[in-house]
Structure formats: C-alpha cells, structure tokens
CSV table of C-alpha atoms and ligand atoms in Angstrom, one decimal:
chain,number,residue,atom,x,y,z
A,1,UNK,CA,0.0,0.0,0.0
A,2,UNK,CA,0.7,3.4,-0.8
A,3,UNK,CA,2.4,5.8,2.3
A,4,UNK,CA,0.4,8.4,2.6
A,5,UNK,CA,1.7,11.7,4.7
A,6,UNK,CA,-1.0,13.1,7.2
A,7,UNK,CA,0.0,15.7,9.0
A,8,UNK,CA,-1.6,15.5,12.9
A,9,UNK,CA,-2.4,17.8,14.3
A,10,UNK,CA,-3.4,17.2,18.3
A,11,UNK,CA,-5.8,18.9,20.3
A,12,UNK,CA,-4.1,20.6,22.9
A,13,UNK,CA,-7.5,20.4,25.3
A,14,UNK,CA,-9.2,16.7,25.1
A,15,UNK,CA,-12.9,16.7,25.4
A,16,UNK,CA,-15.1,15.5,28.6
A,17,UNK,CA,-16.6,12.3,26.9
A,18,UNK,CA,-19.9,11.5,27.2
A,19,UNK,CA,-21.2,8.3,29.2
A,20,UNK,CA,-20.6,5.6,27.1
A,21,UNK,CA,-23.6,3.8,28.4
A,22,UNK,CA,-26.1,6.4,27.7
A,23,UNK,CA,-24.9,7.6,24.3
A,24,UNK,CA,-28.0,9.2,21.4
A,25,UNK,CA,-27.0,8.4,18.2
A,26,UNK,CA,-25.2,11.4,16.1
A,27,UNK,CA,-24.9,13.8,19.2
A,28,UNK,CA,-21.2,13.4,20.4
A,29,UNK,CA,-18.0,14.1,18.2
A,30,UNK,CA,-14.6,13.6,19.0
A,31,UNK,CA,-11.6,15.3,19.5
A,32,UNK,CA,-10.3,15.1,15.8
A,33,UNK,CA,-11.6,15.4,12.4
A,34,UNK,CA,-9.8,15.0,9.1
A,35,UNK,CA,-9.6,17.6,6.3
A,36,UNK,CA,-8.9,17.8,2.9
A,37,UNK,CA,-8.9,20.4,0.0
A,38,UNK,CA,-9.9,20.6,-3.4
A,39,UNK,CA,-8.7,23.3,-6.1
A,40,UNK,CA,-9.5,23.1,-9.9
A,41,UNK,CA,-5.6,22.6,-10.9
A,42,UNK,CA,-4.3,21.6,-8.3
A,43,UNK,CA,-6.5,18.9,-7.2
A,44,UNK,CA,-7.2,17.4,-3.2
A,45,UNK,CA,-4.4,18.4,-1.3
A,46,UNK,CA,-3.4,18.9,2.2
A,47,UNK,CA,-4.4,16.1,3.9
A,48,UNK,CA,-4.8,16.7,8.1
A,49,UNK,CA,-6.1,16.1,10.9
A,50,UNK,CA,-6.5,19.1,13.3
A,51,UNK,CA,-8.9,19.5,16.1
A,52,UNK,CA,-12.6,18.8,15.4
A,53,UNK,CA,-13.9,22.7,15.0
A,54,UNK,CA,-16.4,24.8,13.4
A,55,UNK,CA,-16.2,25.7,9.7
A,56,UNK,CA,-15.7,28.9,8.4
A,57,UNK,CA,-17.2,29.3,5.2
A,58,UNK,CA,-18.1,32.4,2.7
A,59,UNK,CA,-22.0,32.9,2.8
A,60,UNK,CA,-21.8,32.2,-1.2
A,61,UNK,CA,-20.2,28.8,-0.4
A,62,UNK,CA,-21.8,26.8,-3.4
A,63,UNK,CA,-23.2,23.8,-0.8
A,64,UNK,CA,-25.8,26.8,0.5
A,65,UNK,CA,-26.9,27.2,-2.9
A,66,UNK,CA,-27.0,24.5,-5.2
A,67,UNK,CA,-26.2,21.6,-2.7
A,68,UNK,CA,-23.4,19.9,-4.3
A,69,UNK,CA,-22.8,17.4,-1.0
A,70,UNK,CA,-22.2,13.9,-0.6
A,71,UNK,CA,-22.0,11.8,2.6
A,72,UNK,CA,-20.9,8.2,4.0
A,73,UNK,CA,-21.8,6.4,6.8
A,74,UNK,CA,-19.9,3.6,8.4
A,75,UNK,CA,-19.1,2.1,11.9
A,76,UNK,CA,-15.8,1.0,13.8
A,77,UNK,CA,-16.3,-1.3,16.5
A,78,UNK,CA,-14.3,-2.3,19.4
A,79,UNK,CA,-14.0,-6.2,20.0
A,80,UNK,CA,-13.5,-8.4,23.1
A,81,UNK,CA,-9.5,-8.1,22.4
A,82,UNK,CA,-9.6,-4.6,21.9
A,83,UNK,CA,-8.8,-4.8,18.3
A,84,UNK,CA,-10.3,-2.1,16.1
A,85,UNK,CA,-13.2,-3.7,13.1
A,86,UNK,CA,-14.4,-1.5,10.0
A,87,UNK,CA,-17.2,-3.6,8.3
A,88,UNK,CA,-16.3,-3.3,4.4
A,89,UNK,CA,-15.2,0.0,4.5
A,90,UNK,CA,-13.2,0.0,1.0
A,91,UNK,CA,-17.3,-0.5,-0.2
A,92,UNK,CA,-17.9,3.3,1.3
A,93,UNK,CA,-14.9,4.6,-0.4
A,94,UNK,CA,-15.9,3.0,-3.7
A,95,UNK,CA,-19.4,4.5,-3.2
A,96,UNK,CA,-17.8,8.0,-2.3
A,97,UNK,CA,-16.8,8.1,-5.4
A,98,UNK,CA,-19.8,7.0,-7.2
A,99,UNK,CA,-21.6,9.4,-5.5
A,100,UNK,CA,-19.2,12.5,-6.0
A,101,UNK,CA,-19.6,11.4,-10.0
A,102,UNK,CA,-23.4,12.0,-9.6
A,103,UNK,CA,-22.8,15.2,-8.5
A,104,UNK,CA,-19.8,16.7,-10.6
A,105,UNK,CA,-17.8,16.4,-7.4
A,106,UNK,CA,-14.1,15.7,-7.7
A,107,UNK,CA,-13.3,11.6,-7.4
A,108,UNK,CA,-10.9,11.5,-4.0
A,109,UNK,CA,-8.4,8.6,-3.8
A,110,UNK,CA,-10.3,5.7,-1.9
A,111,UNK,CA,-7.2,4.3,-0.4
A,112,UNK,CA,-6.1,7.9,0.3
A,113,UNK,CA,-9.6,8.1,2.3
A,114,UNK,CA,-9.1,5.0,3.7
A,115,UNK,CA,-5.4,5.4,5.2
A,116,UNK,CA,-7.4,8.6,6.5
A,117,UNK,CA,-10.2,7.5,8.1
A,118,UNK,CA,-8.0,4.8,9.9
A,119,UNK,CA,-5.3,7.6,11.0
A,120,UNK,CA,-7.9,9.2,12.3
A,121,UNK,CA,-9.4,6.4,14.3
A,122,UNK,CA,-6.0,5.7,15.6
A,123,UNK,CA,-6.1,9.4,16.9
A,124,UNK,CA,-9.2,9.2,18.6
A,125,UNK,CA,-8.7,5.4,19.5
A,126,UNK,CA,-10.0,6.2,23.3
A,127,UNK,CA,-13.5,7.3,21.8
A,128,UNK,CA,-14.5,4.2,20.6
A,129,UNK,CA,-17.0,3.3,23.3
A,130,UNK,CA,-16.4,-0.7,24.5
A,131,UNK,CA,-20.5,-1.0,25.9
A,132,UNK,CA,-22.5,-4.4,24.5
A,133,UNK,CA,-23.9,-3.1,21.3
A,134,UNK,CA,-22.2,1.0,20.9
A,135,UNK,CA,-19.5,1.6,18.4
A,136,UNK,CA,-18.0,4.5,16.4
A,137,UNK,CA,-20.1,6.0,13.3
A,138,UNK,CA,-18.0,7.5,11.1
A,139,UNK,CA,-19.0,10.4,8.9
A,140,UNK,CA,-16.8,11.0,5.2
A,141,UNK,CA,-18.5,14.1,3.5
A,142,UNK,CA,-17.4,16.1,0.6
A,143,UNK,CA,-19.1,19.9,0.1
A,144,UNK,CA,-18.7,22.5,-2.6
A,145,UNK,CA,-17.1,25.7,-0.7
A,146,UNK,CA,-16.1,28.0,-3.8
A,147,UNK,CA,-18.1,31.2,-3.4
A,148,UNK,CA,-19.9,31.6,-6.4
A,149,UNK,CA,-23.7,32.4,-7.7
A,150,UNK,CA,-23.9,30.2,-10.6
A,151,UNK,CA,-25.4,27.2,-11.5
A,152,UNK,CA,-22.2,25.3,-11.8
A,153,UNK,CA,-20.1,22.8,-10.6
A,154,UNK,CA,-18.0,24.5,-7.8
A,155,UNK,CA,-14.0,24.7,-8.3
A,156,UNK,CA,-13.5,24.2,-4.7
A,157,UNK,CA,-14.3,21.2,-2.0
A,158,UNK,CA,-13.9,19.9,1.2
A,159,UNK,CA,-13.7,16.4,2.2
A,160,UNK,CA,-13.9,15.9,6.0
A,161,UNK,CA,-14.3,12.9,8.4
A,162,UNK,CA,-15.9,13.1,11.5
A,163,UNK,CA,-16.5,10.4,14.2
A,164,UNK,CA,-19.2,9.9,16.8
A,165,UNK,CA,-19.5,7.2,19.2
A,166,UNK,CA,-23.1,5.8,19.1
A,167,UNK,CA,-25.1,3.5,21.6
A,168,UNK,CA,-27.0,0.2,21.5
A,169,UNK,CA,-29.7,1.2,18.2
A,170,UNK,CA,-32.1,-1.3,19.8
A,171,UNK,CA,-32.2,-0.2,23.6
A,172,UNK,CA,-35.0,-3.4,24.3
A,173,UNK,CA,-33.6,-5.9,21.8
A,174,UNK,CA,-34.7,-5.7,17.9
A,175,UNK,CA,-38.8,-4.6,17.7
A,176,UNK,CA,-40.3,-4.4,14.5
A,177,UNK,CA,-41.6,-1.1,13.8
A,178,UNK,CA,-44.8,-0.1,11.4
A,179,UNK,CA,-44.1,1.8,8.3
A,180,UNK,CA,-46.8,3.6,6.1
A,181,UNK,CA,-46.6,3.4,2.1
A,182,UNK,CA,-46.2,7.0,0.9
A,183,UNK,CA,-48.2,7.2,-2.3
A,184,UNK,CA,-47.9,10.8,-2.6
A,185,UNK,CA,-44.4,12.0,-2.5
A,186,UNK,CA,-41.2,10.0,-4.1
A,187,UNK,CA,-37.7,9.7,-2.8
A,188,UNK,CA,-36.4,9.4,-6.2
A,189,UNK,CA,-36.6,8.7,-9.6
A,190,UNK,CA,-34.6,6.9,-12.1
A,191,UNK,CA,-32.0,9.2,-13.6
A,192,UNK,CA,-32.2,11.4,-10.9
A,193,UNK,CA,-29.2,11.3,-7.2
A,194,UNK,CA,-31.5,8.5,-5.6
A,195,UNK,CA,-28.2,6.0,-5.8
A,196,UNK,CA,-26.0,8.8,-4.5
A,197,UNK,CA,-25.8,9.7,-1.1
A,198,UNK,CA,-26.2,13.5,-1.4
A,199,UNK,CA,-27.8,15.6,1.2
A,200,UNK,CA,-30.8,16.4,-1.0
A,201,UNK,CA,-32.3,13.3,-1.0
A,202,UNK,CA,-32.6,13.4,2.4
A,203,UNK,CA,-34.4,17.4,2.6
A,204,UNK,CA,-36.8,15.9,-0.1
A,205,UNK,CA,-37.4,13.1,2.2
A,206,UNK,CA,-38.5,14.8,5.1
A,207,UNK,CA,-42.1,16.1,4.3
A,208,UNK,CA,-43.3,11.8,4.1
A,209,UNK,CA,-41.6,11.5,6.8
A,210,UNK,CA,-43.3,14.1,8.7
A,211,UNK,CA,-46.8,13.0,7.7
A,212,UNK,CA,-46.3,9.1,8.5
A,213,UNK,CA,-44.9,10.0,12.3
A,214,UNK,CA,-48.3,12.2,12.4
A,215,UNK,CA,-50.0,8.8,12.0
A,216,UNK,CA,-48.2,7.1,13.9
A,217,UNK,CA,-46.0,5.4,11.7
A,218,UNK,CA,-42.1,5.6,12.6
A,219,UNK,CA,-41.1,5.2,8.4
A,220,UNK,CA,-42.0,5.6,5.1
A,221,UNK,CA,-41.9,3.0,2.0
A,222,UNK,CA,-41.3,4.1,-0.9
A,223,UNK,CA,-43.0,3.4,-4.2
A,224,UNK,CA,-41.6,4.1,-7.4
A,225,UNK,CA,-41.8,7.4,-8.8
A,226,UNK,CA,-43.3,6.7,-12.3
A,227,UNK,CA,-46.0,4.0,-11.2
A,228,UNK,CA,-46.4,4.4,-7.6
A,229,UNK,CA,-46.7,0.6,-7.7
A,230,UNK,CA,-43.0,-0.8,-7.3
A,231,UNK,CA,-41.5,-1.0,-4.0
A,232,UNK,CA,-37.8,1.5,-3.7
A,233,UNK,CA,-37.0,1.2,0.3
A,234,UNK,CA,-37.7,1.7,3.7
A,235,UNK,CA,-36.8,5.8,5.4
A,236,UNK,CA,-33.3,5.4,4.4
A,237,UNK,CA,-32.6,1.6,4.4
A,238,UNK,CA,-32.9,-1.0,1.1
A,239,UNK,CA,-35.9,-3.5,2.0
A,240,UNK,CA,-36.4,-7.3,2.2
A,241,UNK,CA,-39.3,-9.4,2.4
A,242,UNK,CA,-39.4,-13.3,2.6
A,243,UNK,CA,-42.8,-14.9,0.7
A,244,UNK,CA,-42.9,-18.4,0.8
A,245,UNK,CA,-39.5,-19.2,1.8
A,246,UNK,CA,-37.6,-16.8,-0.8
A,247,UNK,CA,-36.1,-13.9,-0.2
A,248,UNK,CA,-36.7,-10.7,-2.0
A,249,UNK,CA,-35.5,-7.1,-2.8
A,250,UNK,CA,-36.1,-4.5,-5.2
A,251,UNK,CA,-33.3,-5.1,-8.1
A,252,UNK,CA,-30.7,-1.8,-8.4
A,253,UNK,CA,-33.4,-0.1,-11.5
A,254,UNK,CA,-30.8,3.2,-11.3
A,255,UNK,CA,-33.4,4.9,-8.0
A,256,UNK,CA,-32.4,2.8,-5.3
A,257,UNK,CA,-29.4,3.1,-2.9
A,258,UNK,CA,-27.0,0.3,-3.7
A,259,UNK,CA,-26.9,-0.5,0.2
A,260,UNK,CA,-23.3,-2.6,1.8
A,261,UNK,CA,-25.7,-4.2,4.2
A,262,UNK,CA,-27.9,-5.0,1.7
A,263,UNK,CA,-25.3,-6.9,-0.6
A,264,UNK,CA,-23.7,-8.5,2.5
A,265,UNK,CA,-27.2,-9.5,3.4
A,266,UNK,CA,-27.8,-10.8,-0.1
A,267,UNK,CA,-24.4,-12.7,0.1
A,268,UNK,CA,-25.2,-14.2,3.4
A,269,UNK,CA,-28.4,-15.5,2.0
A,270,UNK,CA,-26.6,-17.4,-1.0
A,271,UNK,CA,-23.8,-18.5,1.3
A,272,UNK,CA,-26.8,-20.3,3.3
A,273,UNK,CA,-28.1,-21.4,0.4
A,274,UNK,CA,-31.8,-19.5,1.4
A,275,UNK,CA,-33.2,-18.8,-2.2
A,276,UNK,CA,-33.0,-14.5,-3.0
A,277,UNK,CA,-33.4,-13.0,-5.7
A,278,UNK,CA,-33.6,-9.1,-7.0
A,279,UNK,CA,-36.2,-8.2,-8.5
A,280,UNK,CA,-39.3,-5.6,-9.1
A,281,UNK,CA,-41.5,-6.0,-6.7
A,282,UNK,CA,-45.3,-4.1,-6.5
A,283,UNK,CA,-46.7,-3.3,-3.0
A,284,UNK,CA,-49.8,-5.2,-4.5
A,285,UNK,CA,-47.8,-8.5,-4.7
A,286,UNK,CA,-46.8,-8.0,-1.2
A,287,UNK,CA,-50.4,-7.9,-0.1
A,288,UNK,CA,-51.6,-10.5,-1.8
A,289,UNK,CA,-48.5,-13.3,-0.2
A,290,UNK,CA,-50.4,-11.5,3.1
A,291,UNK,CA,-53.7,-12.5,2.1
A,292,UNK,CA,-52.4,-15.6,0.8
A,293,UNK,CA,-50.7,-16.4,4.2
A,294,UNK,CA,-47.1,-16.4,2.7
A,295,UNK,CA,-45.7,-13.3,3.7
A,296,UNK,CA,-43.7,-14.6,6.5
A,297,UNK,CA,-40.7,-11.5,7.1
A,298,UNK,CA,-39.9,-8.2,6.3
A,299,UNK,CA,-37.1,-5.8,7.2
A,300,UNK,CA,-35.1,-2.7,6.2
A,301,UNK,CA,-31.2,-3.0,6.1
A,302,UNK,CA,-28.6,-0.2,6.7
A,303,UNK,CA,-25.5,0.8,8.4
A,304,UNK,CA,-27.2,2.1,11.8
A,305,UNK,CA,-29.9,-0.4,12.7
A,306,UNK,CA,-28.2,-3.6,10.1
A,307,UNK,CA,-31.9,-5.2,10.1
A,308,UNK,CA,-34.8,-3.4,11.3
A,309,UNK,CA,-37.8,-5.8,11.0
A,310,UNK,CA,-41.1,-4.7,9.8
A,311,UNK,CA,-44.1,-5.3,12.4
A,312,UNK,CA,-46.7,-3.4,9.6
A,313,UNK,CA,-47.6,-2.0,6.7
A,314,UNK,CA,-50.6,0.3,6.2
A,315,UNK,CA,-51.2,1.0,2.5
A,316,UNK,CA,-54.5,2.0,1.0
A,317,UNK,CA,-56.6,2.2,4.1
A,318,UNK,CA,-55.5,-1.3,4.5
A,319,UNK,CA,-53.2,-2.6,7.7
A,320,UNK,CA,-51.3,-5.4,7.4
A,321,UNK,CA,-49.4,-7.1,10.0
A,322,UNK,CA,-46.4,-9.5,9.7
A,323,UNK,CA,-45.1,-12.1,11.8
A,324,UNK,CA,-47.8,-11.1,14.4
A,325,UNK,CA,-45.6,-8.1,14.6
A,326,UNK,CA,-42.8,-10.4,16.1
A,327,UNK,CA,-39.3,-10.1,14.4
A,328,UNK,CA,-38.8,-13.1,12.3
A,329,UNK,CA,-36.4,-16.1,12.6
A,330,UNK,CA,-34.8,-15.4,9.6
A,331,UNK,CA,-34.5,-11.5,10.2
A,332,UNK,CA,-33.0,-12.7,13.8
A,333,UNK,CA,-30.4,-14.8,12.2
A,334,UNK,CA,-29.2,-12.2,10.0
A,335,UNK,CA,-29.0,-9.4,12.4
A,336,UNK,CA,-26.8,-11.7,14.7
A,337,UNK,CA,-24.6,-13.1,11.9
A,338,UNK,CA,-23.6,-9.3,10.5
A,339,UNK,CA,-23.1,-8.1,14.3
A,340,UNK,CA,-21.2,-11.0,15.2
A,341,UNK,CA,-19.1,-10.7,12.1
A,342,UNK,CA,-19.0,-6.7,12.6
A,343,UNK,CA,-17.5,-7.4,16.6
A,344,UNK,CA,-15.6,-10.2,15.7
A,345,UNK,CA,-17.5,-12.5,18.0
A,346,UNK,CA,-18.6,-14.6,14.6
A,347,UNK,CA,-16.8,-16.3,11.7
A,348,UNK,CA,-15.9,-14.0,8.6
A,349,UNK,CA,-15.7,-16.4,5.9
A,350,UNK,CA,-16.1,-13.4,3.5
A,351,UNK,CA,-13.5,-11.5,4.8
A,352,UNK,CA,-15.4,-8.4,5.1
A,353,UNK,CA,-13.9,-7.4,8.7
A,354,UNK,CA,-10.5,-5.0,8.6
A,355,UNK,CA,-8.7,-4.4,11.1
A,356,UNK,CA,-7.1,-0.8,12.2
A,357,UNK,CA,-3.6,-1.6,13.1
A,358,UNK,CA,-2.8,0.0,16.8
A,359,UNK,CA,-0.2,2.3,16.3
A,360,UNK,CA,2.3,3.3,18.7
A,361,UNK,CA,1.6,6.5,20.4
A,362,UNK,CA,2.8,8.5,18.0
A,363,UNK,CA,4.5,11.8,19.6
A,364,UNK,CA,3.2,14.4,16.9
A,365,UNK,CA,1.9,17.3,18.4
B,1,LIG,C1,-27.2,4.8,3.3
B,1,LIG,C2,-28.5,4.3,2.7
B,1,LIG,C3,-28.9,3.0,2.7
B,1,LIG,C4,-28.1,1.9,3.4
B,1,LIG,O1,-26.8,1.7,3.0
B,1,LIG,P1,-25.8,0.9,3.9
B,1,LIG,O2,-24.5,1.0,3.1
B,1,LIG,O3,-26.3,-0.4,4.0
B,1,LIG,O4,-25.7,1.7,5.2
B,1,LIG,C5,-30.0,2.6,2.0
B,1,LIG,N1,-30.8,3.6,1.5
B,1,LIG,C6,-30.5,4.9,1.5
B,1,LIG,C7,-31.4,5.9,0.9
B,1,LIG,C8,-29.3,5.3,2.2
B,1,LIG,O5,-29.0,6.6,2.2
C-alpha cells in the first residue's frame, strides 16, 4: 500500500466524553476530524487532521446554494481483544466516489480516504465506546465551498471525516416497527441522485416522513416514482421481504441506494443457500403473499440499525401485519450473523472485517 503523509495535528485540550452507556446516536464528536482540500488545478491536497472545530465558510459557499454534497456512513467497532473492526469500509470509499460522479464532485483517492479514516481512528482510538452493542459511526463528507452564484459545478471542496460514538440502536432488543406506504411524495426517480448519497435526497425526504410519524408510523416505504406501484426502500434503508420461503429485494433499477448491508445480506443468503433474488417488486404483490398467508418476514437493512424488522404495513386504508408483529427467525439470524461478524464475535468467511492496526503513540503534536 501506498504511504500516505497526514500531517496530525493534536488537540491541545481533550474533550469530557460522554457516558458511554447512555450515548444518542449522532450527538457526540470527538476530538479530531480529518480535512482535505480541493482546487481546480491543483487537485485534493493537504491532507490533516487538526482538532474537530467549526467551519468557516463564505455565505456564497456553493453547498448553501446549489447543494453539491455527498456523505458516508460507516461504523468501527471495538471487540473483546480490543482490536479495532471497520465492516467493508473500502465498499464506502468506492461509493464515495460514485456518488461525487453523480454530483460533478471531484473523485478523492479511496485508499487515500481510507489510510485517513484509519489515522484518524487511531487518533481518537479512546473514543470508541467498549459497551454491548455501541461503536463509532464514522462520517466521510465532501461539500462545494467556492463562493460563487452560478449554476455550476463548484471549483473548490472539502472532504472531511468526523466520528461519533453511538449506543445500543435497539435499547430493548430488535422490535419491529410499522411503516406507512407513501403514495404521494417520491424519494427518487430513475436518472435522478436516488443512488447517491447527497444531502438532498434526504431534505426531499423529510415532508413523508413528517406525515407518517403524524400517523403514527415511525417510516416511510417508498413506491416508485413513475407508477407508484414498485416497491424502492424503507426511510433510508434498502428493504427485504421473505414470501414463501424466498427472499426478496427490489433489483438496483438506477433509484435505489446500492446498500453494503444490503449486498452483504444478499451474500449471506446465498452463502446459506436461502433462495433471494432481485427483483421488481409491487406493494400489491406483497399484499396478496399477506392475504395468501405467505408473507412470512420483512425488514429494512442499513448501516445504523443492520436489520430493522417490519411489524406493519398500512397501504390503502389497508393494515397489514407480519409475523404477528414479532421479528422473524430469519430476520433474527441475519441481524446476529452481520453483528457477530462486525464485533468479531462470529466467523468471517467473507472477509469483510479490517482491522485498524494500533499504532504506537505517535509523539506528533
Ligand atoms: C445509506 C443508505 C442505505 C443503506 O446503505 P448501507 O450501506 O447499508 O448503510 C439505504 N438507502 C439509503 C437511501 C441510504 O441513504
């Protein structure tokens, strides 16, 4: 592998950390974050990490504008040895990049960004919390900072990593959760940023969102956004449903987020040798395996949560529930097999684990 030269910057005042016990997901940072530039000509440069700290950035900063942004999200975890586990995270990098293609965005090296995101890690070693079921989320983001009030691709970008230790996502265990079908609004269409991770997605996300927790519904599936009939995902996760002893998921049709859970849980399924395949799937033919007794599991699949089963769907004034809104066996073997492998309390026979070497306490300051 390439030697990269980071320059480290330390912190000269650590921060009080939170209880590691008690921690809400996304509200804690570290001590560090890692920065990198972009200039049209001279490309990314000046690779650091310096003390995690505001931004300063011109008001015309491009991102406020025209919302040229991309983000990851990924986890470290802490095992029983206190060795350092990234799940897969070459499969961000890669993704980094298809998403900063989307969106005229600069490509950054992916083994650049990796050797990064492990220095960084390394940094802030002491903030990976070591409680049953926390870990590190790690946030890669890229945003357009040249000032500028044109429709254009900015000439200037910021890549930056930022790390927050997370708790348990399940507090009581893994409990399916009811979702409403949104047959209004659509998260995305084909030929549009749906498989990038950009921040606008998200913003044009939020109004479903809003109306199914009104209801009483904690997420919103998504139908496609020319018929309103094929099923896209689940809030910000890909989706999975077993009907008569397969296992299904909406094929990649150039809307949907090409998920690393989702492909490690479609792996694990053929590995097991549990039939899957991808493929279109209407919300009607989900309702009639209901009606005909054979839809036996559903669930969402993403970084934060790995599996989150599905206890409901309502759809058309119609409420449907699954498993008798118990999580299913299936759903229960696949959320312990990717957390096992993720801890290192499980076989890897994929080799998806890497580890993050422990350094020696470097004396840069
Ligand atoms: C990030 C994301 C996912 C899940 O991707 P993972 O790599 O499994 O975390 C699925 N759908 C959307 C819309 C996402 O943003």
């Amino acid at each position: 592998m390439t030697e990269f030269k980071i320059e480290i910057n330390h912190t000269p005042e650590k921060k009080q950390k939170p209880a590691f016990d008690n921690l809400v997901f996304g509200k804690n940072f570290t001590d560090h974050m890692f920065e990198m530039d972009y200039t049209a000509g001279r490309g990314w440069h000046d690779p650091r990490i310096v003390p995690y700290q505001p931004l300063s950035l011109d008001p015309a900063a491009m991102i406020f504008h025209y919302g040229q942004s991309v983000f990851e999200g990924l986890k470290a975890y802490l095992t029983h040895d206190n060795e350092v586990l990234l799940f897969r995270p070459e499969k961000n990098m890669e993704r980094l990049n298809k998403s900063n293609s989307r969106l005229c965005i600069p490509e950054v090296d992916e083994e650049l960004a990796l050797y990064a995101l492990k220095e960084l890690i390394s940094v802030d070693r002491d903030w990976i919390p070591n409680v049953e079921g926390t870990s590190l989320y790690i946030r890669p983001f890229v945003i357009s900072t040249e000032p500028y009030l044109g429709v254009a691709a900015s000439n200037k970008y910021k890549f930056i990593i930022i790390l927050s230790p997370v708790g348990a996502y399940y507090k009581e265990g893994i409990n399916p959760v009811k979702i409403a079908v949104q047959n209004e609004y659509v998260r995305a269409v084909k030929g549009g940023t749906g498989t990038a991770k950009t921040g606008g997605n998200y913003a044009a996300s939020l109004k479903a969102q809003e109306l199914a927790s009104l209801t009483g519904y904690s997420q919103v599936l998504w139908l496609d956004g020319k018929e309103n009939k094929y099923i896209e995902e689940v809030g910000s996760m890909n989706i999975f449903f077993k009907i008569n002893g397969e296992v299904l998921t909406p094929e990649l049709n150039g809307s949907i987020l090409e998920g690393i859970t989702r492909n490690s849980v479609v792996e694990l399924l053929k590995y097991w040798n549990v039939p899957v395949s991808e493929r279109r799937i209407s919300i009607e033919e989900v309702y009639q395996a209901h009606a005909d007794g054979q839809l036996e599991e559903a669930f969402g699949t993403g970084t934060a949560a790995v599996i989150s089963p599905i206890g409901e769907f309502f759809w058309d004034n119609k409420k449907i529930e699954i498993n008798n809104g118990i999580t299913g066996e299936l759903s229960k073997k696949i959320y312990d097999t990717l957390t096992g492998i993720q801890k290192g309390t499980a076989p890897d026979p994929f080799g998806w684990s890497v580890k993050v070497e422990k350094k020696e306490a470097a004396g840069v300051q």
